[in-house]
Amino acid sequence: MSTSTGSERRTGTETRAEILRVALRLFTEKGFEGTSTRDISSALGMTKSSLYYHFKNKEEIVASLMDERRDELDEFVEWLAAQPPAPDLLRRAVLRWVSGATPERLQLMSLAHANQPIMRRLMGSGQELRSNFDRVIDLLTGEAAGPRERLLTRMAFDTVSAALLAALGTDAGPDEIIAAARDAGAALADSLTPGG
Amino acid sequence: MSTSTGSERRTGTETRAEILRVALRLFTEKGFEGTSTRDISSALGMTKSSLYYHFKNKEEIVASLMDERRDELDEFVEWLAAQPPAPDLLRRAVLRWVSGATPERLQLMSLAHANQPIMRRLMGSGQELRSNFDRVIDLLTGEAAGPRERLLTRMAFDTVSAALLAALGTDAGPDEIIAAARDAGAALADSLTPGG
DNA sequence: GTCTATAGGTTGATAGAC
DNA sequence: GTCTATCAACCTATAGAC
């Protein structure tokens, strides 16, 4: 990121990143609507007004958070589109996607799922996240696939979220969650490609 | 309408149920925090104050909604505890649980997952839902099972939620979602009991 | 059971000094 | 970039008439 390309102009990127980090923690803990701008600013030791210097409004904060996820998905779609068709492509793709999960991405996904209303509103003005995932499904199932197959394929990729969900009240750590997601993703992929 | 069983005393049970139905719809649409008591009351054609006649506060509304789920889980745990140990018990239990899903229960689960913060707060004063599910896992895995196996078992039961999640931006209907959940649950159960 | 009126508080956001 | 001061809008919840 910092790419100091000669000009010493520092536009406050560090503060921005710090805000995002704190906001992500609070949003996941108390939800988007349950977290006030005051909560965020005081956790950072600043005032609300300072927050509004860095972000236009509260919604832009969570939007910035989600932009990071979108970039990762774009990268994955690019990789997938470049793969030649193969019987085990589904399995390989699922494992690649699931294995790419990091604790921070886990937190981001958890945020997205625990706050669907705001996410839906966010998608309104730039809905590329879901529809990009649609492309993943298209690439893997073909257009002739029925809704049941498409849904199951989607679930194979969503095992990270599913594992996250299942681990909610548990003392399972990020590594165990990702491991379980891997296993589940493989099992679902195998059930979809009977021949193995 | 309404079960006039001799005594004409009508305690307003119908209104209560109607409130719950409308509240469930609004909570799932806009989230718990995003739905005001005013939203609920005006959707019912009444005022906020009337709402407070039927429920102590906003939180009690969502708590009542969740009570229904708890009852269903209790019933399932009772059934499971009465089953003799068998190799295919996991598969049978998963299918029974998943098949019991109705569109309304789907909506309830969706609500629970989309509003984790309030759910966590709710559990504080009577946490029986998660811990009861712990008992399901205990009954099926035994105490010697590792965290990975326990997590995967949990995921097998959570396929309804997972299918719901995967179907979010999709045009999949309740029946397709439940069907996909069945398939996924069976696949996960099979992957956990190698012998079949 | 439902209403009007209102209390008492929080929210997201802006203006403008420094 | 951060602050103080302020705003209108909204919120949950209650009091009390009918």
XYZ file of C-alpha atoms (C1' of nucleotides) in Angstrom:
428
model
C 0.000 0.000 0.000
C 2.238 2.852 1.127
C 4.027 3.082 -2.210
C 5.872 6.297 -1.452
C 6.413 7.236 -5.041
C 8.570 10.278 -4.554
C 6.043 12.844 -3.417
C 5.986 12.976 0.363
C 2.310 13.819 0.489
C 0.787 11.823 3.338
C -2.963 12.005 3.171
C -3.642 10.469 6.545
C -3.834 6.933 5.303
C -2.624 5.546 8.598
C -5.377 7.136 10.624
C -7.883 5.888 8.088
C -6.593 2.350 8.438
C -6.717 2.597 12.204
C -10.305 3.778 12.086
C -11.192 0.865 9.835
C -9.541 -1.617 12.158
C -11.379 -0.339 15.226
C -14.669 -0.009 13.367
C -14.438 -3.590 12.140
C -13.976 -4.812 15.695
C -16.891 -2.799 17.034
C -19.202 -3.638 14.147
C -18.602 -7.348 14.625
C -19.087 -7.044 18.374
C -22.185 -4.894 18.498
C -23.444 -4.789 14.946
C -23.489 -1.907 12.497
C -26.633 -0.258 13.780
C -25.689 -0.990 17.349
C -22.394 0.824 16.992
C -22.574 4.592 17.060
C -20.029 6.923 15.517
C -19.412 8.023 19.084
C -18.464 4.458 20.028
C -15.913 4.360 17.251
C -14.399 7.759 17.847
C -14.088 7.369 21.604
C -12.479 3.962 21.157
C -9.914 5.781 19.039
C -9.484 8.620 21.492
C -10.890 11.219 19.143
C -14.179 12.985 18.583
C -16.951 12.174 16.183
C -16.145 15.206 14.093
C -12.644 13.932 13.398
C -14.177 10.753 12.104
C -16.175 12.736 9.602
C -13.012 14.288 8.310
C -11.842 10.855 7.179
C -15.153 9.414 6.097
C -18.149 11.057 4.541
C -20.545 9.132 6.750
C -20.957 5.995 8.788
C -21.995 3.945 5.812
C -18.802 4.768 3.960
C -16.811 3.156 6.752
C -18.432 -0.223 6.335
C -18.315 0.211 2.576
C -14.551 0.685 2.709
C -14.309 -2.439 4.818
C -16.209 -4.397 2.221
C -14.166 -3.076 -0.667
C -11.267 -5.166 0.550
C -13.386 -8.303 0.227
C -14.471 -7.371 -3.246
C -10.883 -7.102 -4.399
C -10.140 -10.601 -3.145
C -13.164 -11.977 -4.932
C -12.223 -10.241 -8.180
C -8.811 -11.822 -8.003
C -10.327 -15.245 -7.464
C -12.732 -14.872 -10.367
C -9.828 -13.912 -12.596
C -7.927 -17.020 -11.577
C -10.962 -19.239 -12.056
C -11.747 -17.883 -15.496
C -8.214 -18.749 -16.596
C -8.519 -22.399 -15.560
C -9.160 -24.989 -18.270
C -12.273 -27.090 -17.713
C -11.571 -30.249 -15.718
C -13.609 -32.702 -13.659
C -11.846 -31.785 -10.447
C -11.979 -28.051 -11.050
C -14.803 -27.577 -8.582
C -12.918 -29.280 -5.793
C -9.712 -27.415 -6.523
C -11.508 -24.103 -6.750
C -13.331 -24.632 -3.466
C -10.159 -25.600 -1.662
C -8.304 -22.628 -3.094
C -11.031 -20.254 -2.014
C -11.434 -21.730 1.436
C -7.716 -21.984 2.071
C -7.309 -18.342 1.209
C -9.345 -17.450 4.253
C -7.494 -15.501 6.910
C -8.748 -14.589 10.386
C -9.274 -11.032 9.204
C -11.288 -12.157 6.225
C -13.273 -14.374 8.559
C -14.126 -11.324 10.602
C -15.153 -9.479 7.470
C -17.446 -12.296 6.372
C -18.928 -12.537 9.809
C -19.654 -8.837 9.650
C -21.321 -9.174 6.289
C -23.585 -11.967 7.437
C -24.471 -10.514 10.797
C -25.549 -7.239 9.199
C -27.474 -8.201 6.120
C -29.752 -5.162 6.080
C -26.974 -2.619 5.707
C -25.167 -4.903 3.267
C -28.236 -5.060 1.082
C -28.435 -1.272 1.115
C -24.750 -1.052 0.265
C -25.120 -3.318 -2.721
C -27.776 -1.024 -4.086
C -25.250 1.523 -5.294
C -22.669 -0.839 -6.717
C -23.727 -4.424 -6.482
C -20.717 -6.331 -7.619
C -20.071 -8.646 -4.739
C -22.977 -11.022 -5.086
C -23.135 -10.863 -8.836
C -19.446 -11.611 -9.039
C -20.063 -14.708 -7.026
C -22.767 -15.521 -9.524
C -20.043 -15.574 -12.122
C -18.094 -18.080 -10.081
C -21.118 -20.337 -10.049
C -21.686 -19.840 -13.758
C -18.107 -20.785 -14.549
C -18.359 -23.950 -12.499
C -21.818 -25.297 -13.183
C -22.617 -24.232 -16.716
C -25.820 -22.575 -17.727
C -27.792 -25.781 -17.944
C -27.502 -26.513 -14.230
C -30.626 -26.527 -12.116
C -31.215 -24.323 -9.089
C -30.478 -27.153 -6.685
C -27.033 -27.757 -8.158
C -26.258 -24.071 -8.240
C -27.279 -23.686 -4.620
C -25.162 -26.623 -3.514
C -22.183 -25.256 -5.410
C -22.646 -21.966 -3.671
C -22.774 -23.759 -0.344
C -19.481 -25.474 -1.089
C -17.848 -22.053 -1.336
C -19.718 -20.705 1.623
C -18.440 -23.357 4.019
C -16.208 -20.749 5.572
C -19.249 -18.763 6.559
C -21.015 -21.931 7.604
C -18.123 -22.994 9.792
C -18.025 -19.531 11.266
C -21.712 -19.792 12.046
C -21.386 -23.220 13.591
C -18.514 -22.050 15.760
C -20.393 -19.090 17.181
C -20.924 -20.116 20.793
C -17.931 -22.399 20.701
C -14.350 -21.891 21.796
C -13.096 -22.928 18.353
C -10.234 -20.821 17.033
C -9.787 -19.422 13.513
C -7.523 -22.280 12.472
C -9.991 -24.939 13.540
C -12.759 -23.089 11.769
C -10.838 -22.904 8.531
C -9.868 -26.558 8.809
C -13.493 -27.570 9.286
C -14.486 -25.383 6.354
C -11.915 -27.161 4.189
C -13.268 -30.571 5.118
C -16.852 -29.539 4.551
C -16.053 -27.822 1.263
C -14.307 -30.934 0.002
C -17.201 -33.139 1.096
C -19.747 -30.973 -0.692
C -17.644 -30.709 -3.830
C -17.264 -34.477 -3.900
C -20.978 -34.979 -3.497
C -21.506 -32.749 -6.510
C -19.043 -34.519 -8.800
C -20.067 -38.154 -8.424
C -17.213 -39.503 -10.480
C -14.643 -37.945 -8.155
C -63.168 -15.904 15.597
C -61.330 -17.161 18.396
C -62.154 -20.045 20.616
C -64.933 -18.649 22.695
C -64.599 -21.263 25.401
C -67.404 -20.294 27.646
C -65.869 -17.421 29.489
C -65.841 -14.506 27.113
C -62.589 -13.153 28.481
C -60.397 -12.500 25.473
C -56.863 -11.721 26.498
C -55.813 -10.391 23.145
C -53.895 -13.457 22.071
C -54.775 -12.873 18.450
C -53.412 -9.372 18.441
C -50.260 -10.645 20.066
C -49.795 -13.245 17.362
C -50.431 -10.669 14.676
C -47.830 -8.379 16.161
C -45.333 -11.207 16.221
C -46.016 -12.060 12.601
C -45.538 -8.491 11.417
C -42.508 -7.947 13.631
C -40.849 -11.063 12.272
C -41.287 -9.793 8.751
C -39.926 -6.338 9.508
C -37.035 -7.614 11.609
C -35.909 -9.893 8.807
C -36.293 -7.134 6.253
C -34.628 -4.270 8.068
C -32.960 -5.863 11.048
C -33.833 -5.584 14.720
C -32.074 -2.296 15.346
C -33.201 -0.939 12.015
C -36.845 -1.548 12.845
C -38.464 0.918 15.196
C -41.491 0.238 17.321
C -43.138 2.892 15.191
C -42.476 0.801 12.065
C -44.151 -2.191 13.640
C -47.137 -0.370 15.031
C -47.883 1.606 11.888
C -47.624 -1.557 9.809
C -50.348 -2.931 12.058
C -52.452 0.203 11.881
C -52.025 1.020 15.530
C -49.867 3.286 17.640
C -46.667 2.534 19.463
C -48.399 2.744 22.804
C -50.737 -0.081 21.915
C -47.718 -2.186 21.223
C -46.468 -1.589 24.718
C -49.710 -2.888 26.063
C -48.961 -6.299 24.581
C -45.216 -6.385 25.122
C -43.090 -4.952 27.879
C -40.514 -3.658 25.435
C -39.053 -4.147 22.001
C -36.665 -6.824 23.157
C -39.507 -8.940 24.496
C -40.975 -9.122 21.024
C -37.923 -10.739 19.517
C -37.563 -12.897 22.619
C -41.081 -14.256 22.129
C -40.223 -14.998 18.545
C -37.204 -16.986 19.610
C -39.086 -18.909 22.264
C -40.853 -20.782 19.503
C -37.527 -21.971 18.151
C -36.376 -23.072 21.564
C -39.413 -25.272 21.980
C -38.718 -27.027 18.698
C -35.132 -27.647 19.709
C -36.175 -29.023 23.075
C -38.461 -31.461 21.356
C -35.694 -32.575 19.036
C -33.242 -33.095 21.887
C -35.827 -35.228 23.657
C -36.268 -37.393 20.587
C -32.534 -37.718 20.075
C -31.855 -38.692 23.669
C -34.359 -41.518 23.331
C -32.656 -43.021 20.291
C -30.445 -46.083 20.794
C -26.870 -45.653 19.594
C -26.406 -46.673 15.972
C -23.902 -46.028 13.223
C -26.410 -44.199 11.065
C -27.869 -42.173 13.920
C -26.035 -39.030 12.848
C -27.418 -39.173 9.333
C -30.927 -39.913 10.513
C -30.794 -37.154 13.104
C -29.537 -34.590 10.611
C -32.202 -35.476 8.087
C -34.895 -35.356 10.717
C -33.773 -31.958 11.907
C -33.356 -30.502 8.441
C -36.603 -31.933 7.146
C -38.450 -30.358 10.021
C -37.643 -26.970 8.599
C -40.611 -24.924 7.478
C -40.564 -21.604 5.656
C -41.496 -19.868 8.879
C -38.724 -21.546 10.780
C -36.389 -20.552 7.976
C -37.370 -16.957 8.521
C -36.761 -17.330 12.232
C -33.300 -18.758 11.683
C -32.514 -16.066 9.197
C -33.521 -13.505 11.775
C -31.301 -15.079 14.380
C -28.275 -15.061 12.134
C -28.774 -11.620 10.692
C -29.016 -10.114 14.175
C -26.378 -11.821 16.215
C -25.739 -8.873 18.547
C -29.256 -8.766 19.955
C -29.380 -12.560 20.051
C -26.253 -12.636 22.157
C -27.785 -10.130 24.542
C -30.974 -12.195 24.692
C -29.107 -15.339 25.612
C -27.608 -13.525 28.570
C -30.769 -13.895 30.625
C -31.649 -17.466 29.729
C -29.111 -19.081 27.494
C -30.633 -22.364 26.608
C -30.651 -22.339 22.861
C -26.944 -22.703 22.144
C -26.211 -24.886 25.108
C -29.053 -27.169 24.167
C -27.478 -27.582 20.796
C -24.304 -28.457 22.626
C -26.216 -31.359 24.076
C -27.141 -32.531 20.600
C -23.490 -32.566 19.680
C -22.568 -34.357 22.873
C -25.129 -37.058 22.251
C -23.859 -37.635 18.735
C -20.099 -37.377 19.016
C -19.290 -38.581 22.476
C -17.044 -36.746 24.884
C -13.836 -38.013 23.344
C -14.406 -36.269 20.010
C -12.011 -33.541 18.956
C -13.014 -29.963 18.188
C -12.813 -30.550 14.433
C -15.317 -33.418 14.574
C -17.620 -31.480 16.840
C -17.520 -28.484 14.539
C -18.265 -30.578 11.469
C -21.168 -32.263 13.234
C -22.530 -28.878 14.114
C -22.200 -27.837 10.472
C -24.186 -30.858 9.377
C -27.110 -29.592 11.443
C -26.580 -26.020 10.411
C -26.953 -26.741 6.696
C -30.343 -25.111 6.780
C -28.732 -21.867 7.843
C -25.935 -22.419 5.362
C -28.377 -22.977 2.518
C -30.263 -19.907 3.594
C -27.053 -17.942 3.520
C -26.058 -19.237 0.120
C -29.465 -18.387 -1.278
C -29.389 -14.793 -0.113
C -29.108 -12.887 -3.371
C -30.705 -15.720 -5.299
C -34.250 -16.296 -6.423
C -34.311 -19.699 -4.739
C -37.523 -20.497 -2.914
C -37.957 -22.086 0.516
C -38.463 -25.545 -0.910
C -35.285 -25.443 -2.962
C -33.386 -24.150 0.036
C -34.622 -26.966 2.247
C -33.855 -29.521 -0.459
C -30.305 -28.237 -0.817
C -29.919 -28.280 2.958
C -30.996 -31.915 3.009
C -28.427 -32.886 0.387
C -25.667 -30.981 2.093
C -26.546 -32.365 5.507
C -26.469 -35.897 4.188
C -23.140 -35.310 2.469
C -21.578 -33.936 5.633
C -22.990 -36.695 7.790
C -21.628 -39.300 5.386
C -18.211 -37.695 5.405
C -18.220 -37.968 9.188
C -19.192 -41.642 9.348
C -16.723 -43.237 6.922
C -18.303 -46.638 7.086
C -21.658 -45.345 5.850
C -57.174 -2.040 24.305
C -56.250 1.904 21.951
C -55.417 6.574 21.879
C -52.727 11.553 22.471
C -49.027 13.775 24.386
C -44.658 13.940 25.961
C -40.620 12.870 28.527
C -35.789 11.943 28.175
C -32.236 10.350 25.663
C -29.303 9.063 21.541
C -28.253 9.360 16.871
C -25.801 10.924 12.448
C -24.116 14.867 10.699
C -22.533 19.981 10.070
C -20.343 24.693 11.013
C -16.573 26.922 12.128
C -12.537 28.031 15.348
C -7.743 26.657 15.847
C -6.603 17.161 11.311
C -8.745 17.757 15.474
C -11.563 20.278 18.319
C -16.241 22.537 20.605
C -20.797 23.488 19.970
C -24.916 22.557 18.041
C -28.788 20.649 15.281
C -32.848 18.299 13.699
C -34.469 13.857 13.589
C -35.336 9.921 15.647
C -35.617 6.604 19.259
C -37.751 3.732 23.379
C -40.819 4.075 26.831
C -44.397 6.077 30.035
C -48.599 8.711 31.814
C -53.087 9.170 31.642
C -57.629 10.093 29.131
C -61.282 7.451 26.928
